[in-house]
Amino acid sequence: VRDAVPLGSPGLTRLLDAIGARIDTGVGSPALAQVLARSGVSYLVVSNDLDPRLTGAPRAVLVHQALNRSPGLERVASFGPTVGGNDTRALVSDDGLNVGYPAVEVFAVAGSAGPVSSLQTDGTWVVSGGPEALFSLGERGLLADHATILAGDGPGGPTPRSAVTDSLRRREITFGSVRD
């Protein structure tokens, strides 16, 4: 759920936007579960009963495509009736994009240690970029169980484990997109 006012820091909002972009477009990521687990997320709740035309939410089929392309997420519960699916009364065909799913599904995030955990400081990555750079590192298998800090928050100058990313580009960003 997103609100018009960010409930956290701009960095957290950037990370949530990066997560949302991978799920909303159906792309997914091999690092999605790892980034969620590092952020303290244990479960992902998917609401399939939202009307994309009224709410601006992504189609359920795209969300499921992203989740299927993201290892480490396992459906553990579902609730409610099946929503969507082929409606023979529909006047407009959407070429099979209106797939039926349970109204609400819950996915467990593998590797989640709960809201508080510790990471090794030996081999900490100093990242030049934004919080969304966690995906770039995770997709290349570089995160493991090592801590990461942003270059502005860490020691000055390059370190043995520095990463320069293009994730913090100067561009217009609208924080807090509104969805019903």
Short mmCIF file of N, CA and C in Angstrom, two decimals:
data_model
loop_
_atom_site.label_atom_id
_atom_site.label_comp_id
_atom_site.label_asym_id
_atom_site.label_seq_id
_atom_site.Cartn_x
_atom_site.Cartn_y
_atom_site.Cartn_z
N VAL A 1 0.85 -1.18 0.00
CA VAL A 1 0.00 0.00 0.00
C VAL A 1 0.88 1.22 0.00
N ARG A 2 0.63 2.14 -0.89
CA ARG A 2 1.41 3.37 -0.97
C ARG A 2 0.51 4.54 -0.61
N ASP A 3 1.10 5.55 -0.04
CA ASP A 3 0.37 6.73 0.39
C ASP A 3 1.00 7.95 -0.27
N ALA A 4 0.32 9.08 -0.19
CA ALA A 4 0.84 10.32 -0.79
C ALA A 4 2.01 10.88 0.01
N VAL A 5 2.12 10.52 1.27
CA VAL A 5 3.20 11.02 2.12
C VAL A 5 4.10 9.85 2.48
N PRO A 6 5.40 9.90 2.15
CA PRO A 6 6.29 8.80 2.53
C PRO A 6 6.32 8.62 4.04
N LEU A 7 6.21 7.38 4.48
CA LEU A 7 6.22 7.09 5.91
C LEU A 7 7.61 6.74 6.41
N GLY A 8 8.60 6.92 5.59
CA GLY A 8 9.98 6.63 5.97
C GLY A 8 10.90 7.62 5.31
N SER A 9 12.13 7.24 5.19
CA SER A 9 13.13 8.12 4.58
C SER A 9 13.00 8.10 3.06
N PRO A 10 13.61 9.08 2.39
CA PRO A 10 13.63 9.03 0.92
C PRO A 10 14.32 7.77 0.40
N GLY A 11 15.33 7.28 1.13
CA GLY A 11 16.01 6.04 0.72
C GLY A 11 15.08 4.85 0.75
N LEU A 12 14.26 4.76 1.79
CA LEU A 12 13.29 3.66 1.87
C LEU A 12 12.27 3.77 0.75
N THR A 13 11.84 4.99 0.46
CA THR A 13 10.90 5.19 -0.63
C THR A 13 11.50 4.77 -1.96
N ARG A 14 12.77 5.07 -2.18
CA ARG A 14 13.46 4.66 -3.42
C ARG A 14 13.52 3.14 -3.51
N LEU A 15 13.81 2.48 -2.39
CA LEU A 15 13.87 1.02 -2.38
C LEU A 15 12.49 0.42 -2.67
N LEU A 16 11.44 0.97 -2.04
CA LEU A 16 10.08 0.49 -2.30
C LEU A 16 9.69 0.70 -3.76
N ASP A 17 10.10 1.84 -4.35
CA ASP A 17 9.82 2.09 -5.76
C ASP A 17 10.52 1.06 -6.65
N ALA A 18 11.75 0.70 -6.30
CA ALA A 18 12.49 -0.30 -7.09
C ALA A 18 11.83 -1.67 -6.99
N ILE A 19 11.38 -2.03 -5.79
CA ILE A 19 10.67 -3.30 -5.61
C ILE A 19 9.37 -3.28 -6.41
N GLY A 20 8.63 -2.20 -6.29
CA GLY A 20 7.37 -2.06 -7.02
C GLY A 20 7.55 -2.12 -8.53
N ALA A 21 8.61 -1.51 -9.03
CA ALA A 21 8.85 -1.50 -10.47
C ALA A 21 9.10 -2.91 -11.00
N ARG A 22 9.81 -3.71 -10.24
CA ARG A 22 10.07 -5.08 -10.69
C ARG A 22 8.81 -5.94 -10.65
N ILE A 23 7.96 -5.70 -9.68
CA ILE A 23 6.73 -6.49 -9.56
C ILE A 23 5.66 -5.99 -10.53
N ASP A 24 5.48 -4.66 -10.62
CA ASP A 24 4.43 -4.09 -11.46
C ASP A 24 4.60 -4.41 -12.93
N THR A 25 5.82 -4.54 -13.40
CA THR A 25 6.07 -4.76 -14.82
C THR A 25 6.20 -6.23 -15.19
N GLY A 26 6.18 -7.11 -14.18
CA GLY A 26 6.29 -8.53 -14.45
C GLY A 26 7.72 -9.02 -14.64
N VAL A 27 8.70 -8.14 -14.42
CA VAL A 27 10.09 -8.50 -14.66
C VAL A 27 10.63 -9.42 -13.56
N GLY A 28 10.34 -9.11 -12.31
CA GLY A 28 10.88 -9.89 -11.21
C GLY A 28 12.38 -9.69 -11.09
N SER A 29 13.01 -10.46 -10.22
CA SER A 29 14.45 -10.36 -10.04
C SER A 29 14.95 -11.56 -9.25
N PRO A 30 16.12 -12.09 -9.61
CA PRO A 30 16.69 -13.16 -8.80
C PRO A 30 17.09 -12.68 -7.42
N ALA A 31 17.14 -11.36 -7.21
CA ALA A 31 17.52 -10.80 -5.92
C ALA A 31 16.33 -10.28 -5.11
N LEU A 32 15.11 -10.42 -5.63
CA LEU A 32 13.95 -9.84 -4.95
C LEU A 32 13.77 -10.40 -3.55
N ALA A 33 13.78 -11.72 -3.39
CA ALA A 33 13.60 -12.32 -2.06
C ALA A 33 14.73 -11.90 -1.12
N GLN A 34 15.94 -11.82 -1.63
CA GLN A 34 17.09 -11.43 -0.80
C GLN A 34 16.95 -9.98 -0.33
N VAL A 35 16.55 -9.09 -1.23
CA VAL A 35 16.37 -7.69 -0.85
C VAL A 35 15.22 -7.55 0.16
N LEU A 36 14.13 -8.27 -0.07
CA LEU A 36 13.01 -8.22 0.88
C LEU A 36 13.44 -8.76 2.24
N ALA A 37 14.15 -9.88 2.26
CA ALA A 37 14.59 -10.48 3.53
C ALA A 37 15.54 -9.55 4.27
N ARG A 38 16.47 -8.91 3.55
CA ARG A 38 17.39 -7.96 4.18
C ARG A 38 16.66 -6.75 4.74
N SER A 39 15.49 -6.47 4.20
CA SER A 39 14.69 -5.33 4.66
C SER A 39 13.75 -5.71 5.79
N GLY A 40 13.80 -6.96 6.24
CA GLY A 40 12.96 -7.40 7.35
C GLY A 40 11.58 -7.89 6.95
N VAL A 41 11.36 -8.12 5.66
CA VAL A 41 10.06 -8.58 5.18
C VAL A 41 10.03 -10.11 5.22
N SER A 42 9.04 -10.66 5.92
CA SER A 42 8.88 -12.11 6.02
C SER A 42 7.82 -12.65 5.08
N TYR A 43 6.79 -11.84 4.84
CA TYR A 43 5.68 -12.27 4.00
C TYR A 43 5.30 -11.16 3.03
N LEU A 44 4.88 -11.57 1.85
CA LEU A 44 4.40 -10.66 0.82
C LEU A 44 2.94 -10.99 0.59
N VAL A 45 2.05 -10.02 0.77
CA VAL A 45 0.62 -10.22 0.58
C VAL A 45 0.22 -9.63 -0.76
N VAL A 46 -0.39 -10.45 -1.60
CA VAL A 46 -0.79 -10.03 -2.94
C VAL A 46 -2.31 -9.98 -3.00
N SER A 47 -2.83 -8.81 -3.33
CA SER A 47 -4.27 -8.63 -3.46
C SER A 47 -4.62 -8.68 -4.94
N ASN A 48 -5.21 -9.79 -5.36
CA ASN A 48 -5.55 -10.00 -6.77
C ASN A 48 -6.91 -9.44 -7.15
N ASP A 49 -7.63 -8.90 -6.18
CA ASP A 49 -9.00 -8.45 -6.46
C ASP A 49 -9.10 -6.96 -6.75
N LEU A 50 -7.96 -6.31 -7.04
CA LEU A 50 -7.99 -4.90 -7.39
C LEU A 50 -8.31 -4.72 -8.86
N ASP A 51 -9.11 -3.73 -9.18
CA ASP A 51 -9.46 -3.43 -10.57
C ASP A 51 -8.40 -2.48 -11.13
N PRO A 52 -7.57 -2.95 -12.07
CA PRO A 52 -6.49 -2.10 -12.60
C PRO A 52 -6.99 -0.79 -13.21
N ARG A 53 -8.19 -0.81 -13.79
CA ARG A 53 -8.71 0.42 -14.41
C ARG A 53 -9.05 1.47 -13.36
N LEU A 54 -9.53 1.05 -12.22
CA LEU A 54 -9.94 2.00 -11.19
C LEU A 54 -8.82 2.40 -10.23
N THR A 55 -7.89 1.49 -9.98
CA THR A 55 -6.87 1.73 -8.95
C THR A 55 -5.49 2.05 -9.49
N GLY A 56 -5.23 1.73 -10.74
CA GLY A 56 -3.88 1.91 -11.28
C GLY A 56 -2.94 0.79 -10.87
N ALA A 57 -3.47 -0.22 -10.21
CA ALA A 57 -2.66 -1.38 -9.80
C ALA A 57 -2.28 -2.20 -11.03
N PRO A 58 -1.17 -2.91 -10.97
CA PRO A 58 -0.79 -3.75 -12.11
C PRO A 58 -1.73 -4.94 -12.24
N ARG A 59 -1.80 -5.51 -13.41
CA ARG A 59 -2.62 -6.70 -13.62
C ARG A 59 -2.05 -7.85 -12.78
N ALA A 60 -2.93 -8.66 -12.26
CA ALA A 60 -2.52 -9.78 -11.41
C ALA A 60 -1.58 -10.73 -12.16
N VAL A 61 -1.78 -10.89 -13.45
CA VAL A 61 -0.93 -11.80 -14.22
C VAL A 61 0.51 -11.29 -14.26
N LEU A 62 0.71 -9.98 -14.30
CA LEU A 62 2.07 -9.42 -14.29
C LEU A 62 2.73 -9.60 -12.92
N VAL A 63 1.96 -9.41 -11.86
CA VAL A 63 2.49 -9.62 -10.52
C VAL A 63 2.94 -11.06 -10.35
N HIS A 64 2.12 -12.00 -10.79
CA HIS A 64 2.48 -13.42 -10.67
C HIS A 64 3.65 -13.80 -11.57
N GLN A 65 3.73 -13.18 -12.73
CA GLN A 65 4.88 -13.43 -13.59
C GLN A 65 6.16 -12.98 -12.89
N ALA A 66 6.13 -11.81 -12.26
CA ALA A 66 7.31 -11.31 -11.52
C ALA A 66 7.65 -12.23 -10.36
N LEU A 67 6.66 -12.69 -9.64
CA LEU A 67 6.92 -13.57 -8.50
C LEU A 67 7.47 -14.92 -8.96
N ASN A 68 6.98 -15.43 -10.08
CA ASN A 68 7.49 -16.70 -10.63
C ASN A 68 8.93 -16.57 -11.11
N ARG A 69 9.31 -15.38 -11.54
CA ARG A 69 10.67 -15.13 -12.01
C ARG A 69 11.63 -14.75 -10.88
N SER A 70 11.13 -14.75 -9.67
CA SER A 70 11.91 -14.35 -8.50
C SER A 70 12.01 -15.52 -7.53
N PRO A 71 13.11 -16.27 -7.56
CA PRO A 71 13.24 -17.40 -6.64
C PRO A 71 13.26 -16.95 -5.19
N GLY A 72 12.79 -17.86 -4.31
CA GLY A 72 12.78 -17.56 -2.88
C GLY A 72 11.46 -17.04 -2.37
N LEU A 73 10.44 -17.04 -3.21
CA LEU A 73 9.09 -16.63 -2.80
C LEU A 73 8.17 -17.83 -2.98
N GLU A 74 7.52 -18.24 -1.90
CA GLU A 74 6.66 -19.43 -1.96
C GLU A 74 5.27 -19.09 -1.43
N ARG A 75 4.24 -19.44 -2.21
CA ARG A 75 2.87 -19.19 -1.76
C ARG A 75 2.55 -20.13 -0.61
N VAL A 76 2.13 -19.55 0.53
CA VAL A 76 1.84 -20.35 1.71
C VAL A 76 0.36 -20.30 2.10
N ALA A 77 -0.40 -19.37 1.54
CA ALA A 77 -1.82 -19.29 1.86
C ALA A 77 -2.54 -18.49 0.78
N SER A 78 -3.85 -18.76 0.66
CA SER A 78 -4.70 -17.98 -0.24
C SER A 78 -6.09 -17.90 0.39
N PHE A 79 -6.78 -16.82 0.09
CA PHE A 79 -8.08 -16.57 0.70
C PHE A 79 -9.04 -16.01 -0.34
N GLY A 80 -10.31 -16.26 -0.12
CA GLY A 80 -11.35 -15.66 -0.95
C GLY A 80 -11.61 -16.41 -2.23
N PRO A 81 -12.60 -15.93 -2.97
CA PRO A 81 -12.98 -16.58 -4.23
C PRO A 81 -11.97 -16.27 -5.33
N THR A 82 -12.03 -17.04 -6.38
CA THR A 82 -11.20 -16.76 -7.55
C THR A 82 -11.76 -15.53 -8.24
N VAL A 83 -10.87 -14.60 -8.52
CA VAL A 83 -11.28 -13.37 -9.22
C VAL A 83 -10.55 -13.32 -10.55
N GLY A 84 -11.16 -12.64 -11.52
CA GLY A 84 -10.57 -12.60 -12.86
C GLY A 84 -10.94 -13.83 -13.63
N GLY A 85 -10.18 -14.14 -14.61
CA GLY A 85 -10.48 -15.29 -15.45
C GLY A 85 -11.23 -14.87 -16.69
N ASN A 86 -11.42 -15.78 -17.57
CA ASN A 86 -12.09 -15.47 -18.82
C ASN A 86 -13.58 -15.33 -18.59
N ASP A 87 -14.10 -14.19 -18.92
CA ASP A 87 -15.53 -13.91 -18.81
C ASP A 87 -16.12 -13.98 -20.21
N THR A 88 -16.97 -14.95 -20.42
CA THR A 88 -17.53 -15.14 -21.76
C THR A 88 -18.44 -13.98 -22.15
N ARG A 89 -18.84 -13.15 -21.19
CA ARG A 89 -19.71 -12.02 -21.50
C ARG A 89 -18.93 -10.78 -21.92
N ALA A 90 -17.58 -10.82 -21.79
CA ALA A 90 -16.77 -9.66 -22.09
C ALA A 90 -16.87 -9.29 -23.57
N LEU A 91 -16.97 -8.01 -23.84
CA LEU A 91 -17.04 -7.54 -25.21
C LEU A 91 -15.66 -7.31 -25.81
N VAL A 92 -14.66 -7.10 -24.95
CA VAL A 92 -13.31 -6.84 -25.41
C VAL A 92 -12.41 -7.95 -24.91
N SER A 93 -11.62 -8.52 -25.80
CA SER A 93 -10.71 -9.58 -25.41
C SER A 93 -9.37 -8.96 -25.01
N ASP A 94 -8.78 -9.49 -23.95
CA ASP A 94 -7.48 -8.98 -23.51
C ASP A 94 -6.39 -10.01 -23.77
N ASP A 95 -6.62 -10.94 -24.67
CA ASP A 95 -5.64 -11.94 -25.09
C ASP A 95 -5.10 -12.75 -23.93
N GLY A 96 -5.96 -13.13 -23.01
CA GLY A 96 -5.56 -14.02 -21.93
C GLY A 96 -4.87 -13.36 -20.76
N LEU A 97 -4.89 -12.04 -20.67
CA LEU A 97 -4.24 -11.36 -19.54
C LEU A 97 -5.11 -11.31 -18.29
N ASN A 98 -6.37 -11.66 -18.42
CA ASN A 98 -7.27 -11.64 -17.27
C ASN A 98 -7.36 -13.06 -16.71
N VAL A 99 -6.30 -13.46 -16.00
CA VAL A 99 -6.20 -14.81 -15.46
C VAL A 99 -6.84 -14.84 -14.07
N GLY A 100 -7.50 -15.95 -13.73
CA GLY A 100 -8.14 -16.07 -12.42
C GLY A 100 -7.16 -16.48 -11.32
N TYR A 101 -7.22 -15.76 -10.20
CA TYR A 101 -6.40 -16.05 -9.02
C TYR A 101 -7.27 -15.91 -7.78
N PRO A 102 -6.87 -16.53 -6.67
CA PRO A 102 -7.59 -16.28 -5.41
C PRO A 102 -7.52 -14.78 -5.07
N ALA A 103 -8.53 -14.28 -4.39
CA ALA A 103 -8.60 -12.84 -4.10
C ALA A 103 -7.35 -12.33 -3.38
N VAL A 104 -6.85 -13.09 -2.40
CA VAL A 104 -5.67 -12.69 -1.64
C VAL A 104 -4.74 -13.89 -1.51
N GLU A 105 -3.46 -13.66 -1.72
CA GLU A 105 -2.46 -14.71 -1.56
C GLU A 105 -1.33 -14.20 -0.66
N VAL A 106 -0.74 -15.12 0.08
CA VAL A 106 0.38 -14.79 0.96
C VAL A 106 1.59 -15.62 0.51
N PHE A 107 2.72 -14.93 0.29
CA PHE A 107 3.96 -15.57 -0.12
C PHE A 107 4.99 -15.40 0.98
N ALA A 108 5.66 -16.50 1.36
CA ALA A 108 6.74 -16.44 2.34
C ALA A 108 8.03 -16.06 1.62
N VAL A 109 8.83 -15.23 2.29
CA VAL A 109 10.12 -14.78 1.75
C VAL A 109 11.22 -15.65 2.35
N ALA A 110 11.92 -16.39 1.51
CA ALA A 110 13.00 -17.26 1.98
C ALA A 110 14.14 -16.42 2.55
N GLY A 111 14.73 -16.92 3.63
CA GLY A 111 15.89 -16.25 4.21
C GLY A 111 15.56 -15.10 5.13
N SER A 112 14.27 -14.87 5.37
CA SER A 112 13.89 -13.76 6.24
C SER A 112 14.24 -14.10 7.68
N ALA A 113 14.96 -13.21 8.32
CA ALA A 113 15.39 -13.44 9.69
C ALA A 113 14.58 -12.63 10.69
N GLY A 114 13.55 -11.96 10.23
CA GLY A 114 12.76 -11.14 11.11
C GLY A 114 13.16 -9.68 11.03
N PRO A 115 12.59 -8.85 11.87
CA PRO A 115 12.82 -7.40 11.77
C PRO A 115 14.24 -6.97 12.15
N VAL A 116 14.94 -7.78 12.91
CA VAL A 116 16.30 -7.41 13.32
C VAL A 116 17.23 -8.58 13.06
N SER A 117 18.36 -8.31 12.44
CA SER A 117 19.37 -9.33 12.21
C SER A 117 20.72 -8.66 12.10
N SER A 118 21.76 -9.44 12.10
CA SER A 118 23.10 -8.88 11.96
C SER A 118 23.76 -9.45 10.72
N LEU A 119 24.64 -8.66 10.15
CA LEU A 119 25.38 -9.07 8.96
C LEU A 119 26.86 -8.91 9.23
N GLN A 120 27.67 -9.67 8.52
CA GLN A 120 29.12 -9.56 8.67
C GLN A 120 29.58 -8.17 8.26
N THR A 121 30.47 -7.58 9.05
CA THR A 121 31.04 -6.30 8.65
C THR A 121 32.35 -6.50 7.89
N ASP A 122 32.93 -7.67 8.03
CA ASP A 122 34.13 -7.98 7.26
C ASP A 122 33.70 -8.19 5.81
N GLY A 123 34.19 -7.36 4.91
CA GLY A 123 33.79 -7.45 3.51
C GLY A 123 32.58 -6.60 3.19
N THR A 124 32.31 -5.57 4.00
CA THR A 124 31.18 -4.68 3.76
C THR A 124 31.32 -3.99 2.41
N TRP A 125 30.22 -3.94 1.67
CA TRP A 125 30.20 -3.22 0.40
C TRP A 125 29.91 -1.76 0.66
N VAL A 126 30.74 -0.88 0.13
CA VAL A 126 30.48 0.56 0.14
C VAL A 126 29.94 0.89 -1.24
N VAL A 127 28.68 1.31 -1.30
CA VAL A 127 27.98 1.47 -2.57
C VAL A 127 27.81 2.94 -2.90
N SER A 128 28.29 3.32 -4.07
CA SER A 128 28.05 4.66 -4.58
C SER A 128 26.80 4.58 -5.44
N GLY A 129 25.73 5.11 -4.92
CA GLY A 129 24.44 5.04 -5.61
C GLY A 129 23.33 5.09 -4.59
N GLY A 130 22.16 4.67 -4.98
CA GLY A 130 21.01 4.69 -4.10
C GLY A 130 20.71 3.32 -3.52
N PRO A 131 19.74 3.25 -2.60
CA PRO A 131 19.39 1.98 -1.97
C PRO A 131 18.93 0.91 -2.97
N GLU A 132 18.40 1.34 -4.11
CA GLU A 132 17.95 0.37 -5.11
C GLU A 132 19.12 -0.37 -5.75
N ALA A 133 20.34 0.05 -5.47
CA ALA A 133 21.53 -0.65 -5.98
C ALA A 133 21.68 -2.04 -5.37
N LEU A 134 20.94 -2.32 -4.29
CA LEU A 134 20.96 -3.67 -3.72
C LEU A 134 20.56 -4.70 -4.76
N PHE A 135 19.65 -4.34 -5.66
CA PHE A 135 19.25 -5.27 -6.72
C PHE A 135 20.42 -5.56 -7.65
N SER A 136 21.17 -4.53 -8.02
CA SER A 136 22.32 -4.73 -8.92
C SER A 136 23.34 -5.66 -8.29
N LEU A 137 23.63 -5.46 -7.01
CA LEU A 137 24.59 -6.33 -6.33
C LEU A 137 24.04 -7.74 -6.16
N GLY A 138 22.79 -7.84 -5.73
CA GLY A 138 22.17 -9.16 -5.51
C GLY A 138 22.04 -9.97 -6.78
N GLU A 139 21.71 -9.33 -7.90
CA GLU A 139 21.56 -10.04 -9.17
C GLU A 139 22.89 -10.55 -9.70
N ARG A 140 23.98 -10.01 -9.19
CA ARG A 140 25.31 -10.48 -9.58
C ARG A 140 25.92 -11.40 -8.53
N GLY A 141 25.14 -11.75 -7.52
CA GLY A 141 25.61 -12.66 -6.48
C GLY A 141 26.65 -12.07 -5.55
N LEU A 142 26.65 -10.75 -5.38
CA LEU A 142 27.67 -10.09 -4.58
C LEU A 142 27.23 -9.75 -3.16
N LEU A 143 25.95 -9.85 -2.86
CA LEU A 143 25.48 -9.46 -1.53
C LEU A 143 25.83 -10.48 -0.46
N ALA A 144 25.51 -11.73 -0.72
CA ALA A 144 25.68 -12.81 0.28
C ALA A 144 25.14 -12.33 1.62
N ASP A 145 25.92 -12.52 2.67
CA ASP A 145 25.49 -12.07 4.00
C ASP A 145 26.34 -10.90 4.48
N HIS A 146 26.80 -10.08 3.55
CA HIS A 146 27.64 -8.95 3.91
C HIS A 146 26.81 -7.68 4.02
N ALA A 147 27.21 -6.82 4.93
CA ALA A 147 26.54 -5.54 5.10
C ALA A 147 26.84 -4.62 3.92
N THR A 148 25.97 -3.67 3.69
CA THR A 148 26.19 -2.64 2.68
C THR A 148 25.94 -1.29 3.32
N ILE A 149 26.73 -0.31 2.92
CA ILE A 149 26.50 1.07 3.34
C ILE A 149 26.65 1.96 2.12
N LEU A 150 25.95 3.07 2.11
CA LEU A 150 26.06 4.01 1.01
C LEU A 150 27.33 4.83 1.18
N ALA A 151 27.94 5.20 0.07
CA ALA A 151 29.24 5.88 0.09
C ALA A 151 29.22 7.12 0.97
N GLY A 152 28.15 7.88 0.97
CA GLY A 152 28.08 9.09 1.79
C GLY A 152 28.00 8.80 3.28
N ASP A 153 27.65 7.57 3.64
CA ASP A 153 27.51 7.20 5.04
C ASP A 153 28.71 6.46 5.59
N GLY A 154 29.64 6.08 4.71
CA GLY A 154 30.75 5.22 5.13
C GLY A 154 32.08 5.95 5.15
N PRO A 155 33.15 5.18 5.19
CA PRO A 155 34.48 5.78 5.21
C PRO A 155 34.76 6.51 3.89
N GLY A 156 35.57 7.52 3.94
CA GLY A 156 35.89 8.28 2.74
C GLY A 156 36.78 7.48 1.81
N GLY A 157 36.59 7.67 0.50
CA GLY A 157 37.44 7.03 -0.50
C GLY A 157 37.07 5.60 -0.78
N PRO A 158 37.65 5.04 -1.84
CA PRO A 158 37.35 3.66 -2.22
C PRO A 158 37.86 2.67 -1.16
N THR A 159 37.17 1.58 -1.04
CA THR A 159 37.57 0.51 -0.13
C THR A 159 37.76 -0.75 -0.97
N PRO A 160 38.29 -1.81 -0.38
CA PRO A 160 38.47 -3.05 -1.17
C PRO A 160 37.17 -3.59 -1.76
N ARG A 161 36.04 -3.24 -1.16
CA ARG A 161 34.75 -3.73 -1.67
C ARG A 161 33.84 -2.53 -1.95
N SER A 162 34.19 -1.79 -2.99
CA SER A 162 33.40 -0.63 -3.41
C SER A 162 32.65 -0.99 -4.68
N ALA A 163 31.46 -0.44 -4.81
CA ALA A 163 30.67 -0.64 -6.02
C ALA A 163 30.13 0.72 -6.46
N VAL A 164 30.35 1.05 -7.70
CA VAL A 164 29.82 2.29 -8.27
C VAL A 164 28.67 1.90 -9.18
N THR A 165 27.49 2.45 -8.91
CA THR A 165 26.31 2.10 -9.70
C THR A 165 25.73 3.36 -10.33
N ASP A 166 24.84 3.18 -11.24
CA ASP A 166 24.14 4.32 -11.85
C ASP A 166 22.73 4.45 -11.28
N SER A 167 22.54 3.98 -10.06
CA SER A 167 21.19 3.93 -9.50
C SER A 167 20.70 5.26 -8.95
N LEU A 168 21.58 6.18 -8.64
CA LEU A 168 21.14 7.46 -8.07
C LEU A 168 21.35 8.56 -9.11
N ARG A 169 20.55 8.49 -10.16
CA ARG A 169 20.66 9.47 -11.24
C ARG A 169 19.87 10.72 -10.88
N ARG A 170 20.32 11.84 -11.42
CA ARG A 170 19.57 13.08 -11.22
C ARG A 170 18.38 13.07 -12.17
N ARG A 171 17.20 12.98 -11.62
CA ARG A 171 15.99 12.97 -12.41
C ARG A 171 14.82 13.32 -11.51
N GLU A 172 13.73 13.64 -12.13
CA GLU A 172 12.55 13.98 -11.36
C GLU A 172 11.92 12.70 -10.83
N ILE A 173 11.63 12.71 -9.55
CA ILE A 173 11.01 11.54 -8.91
C ILE A 173 9.78 12.01 -8.16
N THR A 174 8.68 11.33 -8.35
CA THR A 174 7.46 11.64 -7.63
C THR A 174 7.34 10.64 -6.50
N PHE A 175 7.65 11.07 -5.30
CA PHE A 175 7.54 10.19 -4.15
C PHE A 175 6.09 10.00 -3.77
N GLY A 176 5.72 8.77 -3.46
CA GLY A 176 4.38 8.50 -2.95
C GLY A 176 3.30 8.49 -4.00
N SER A 177 3.41 7.61 -4.99
CA SER A 177 2.31 7.50 -5.95
C SER A 177 1.08 6.96 -5.20
N VAL A 178 -0.07 7.46 -5.57
CA VAL A 178 -1.29 7.12 -4.84
C VAL A 178 -2.03 6.00 -5.55
N ARG A 179 -2.43 4.99 -4.80
CA ARG A 179 -3.27 3.92 -5.29
C ARG A 179 -4.41 3.74 -4.31
N ASP A 180 -5.58 3.44 -4.85
CA ASP A 180 -6.73 3.20 -3.97
C ASP A 180 -6.55 1.87 -3.27
#
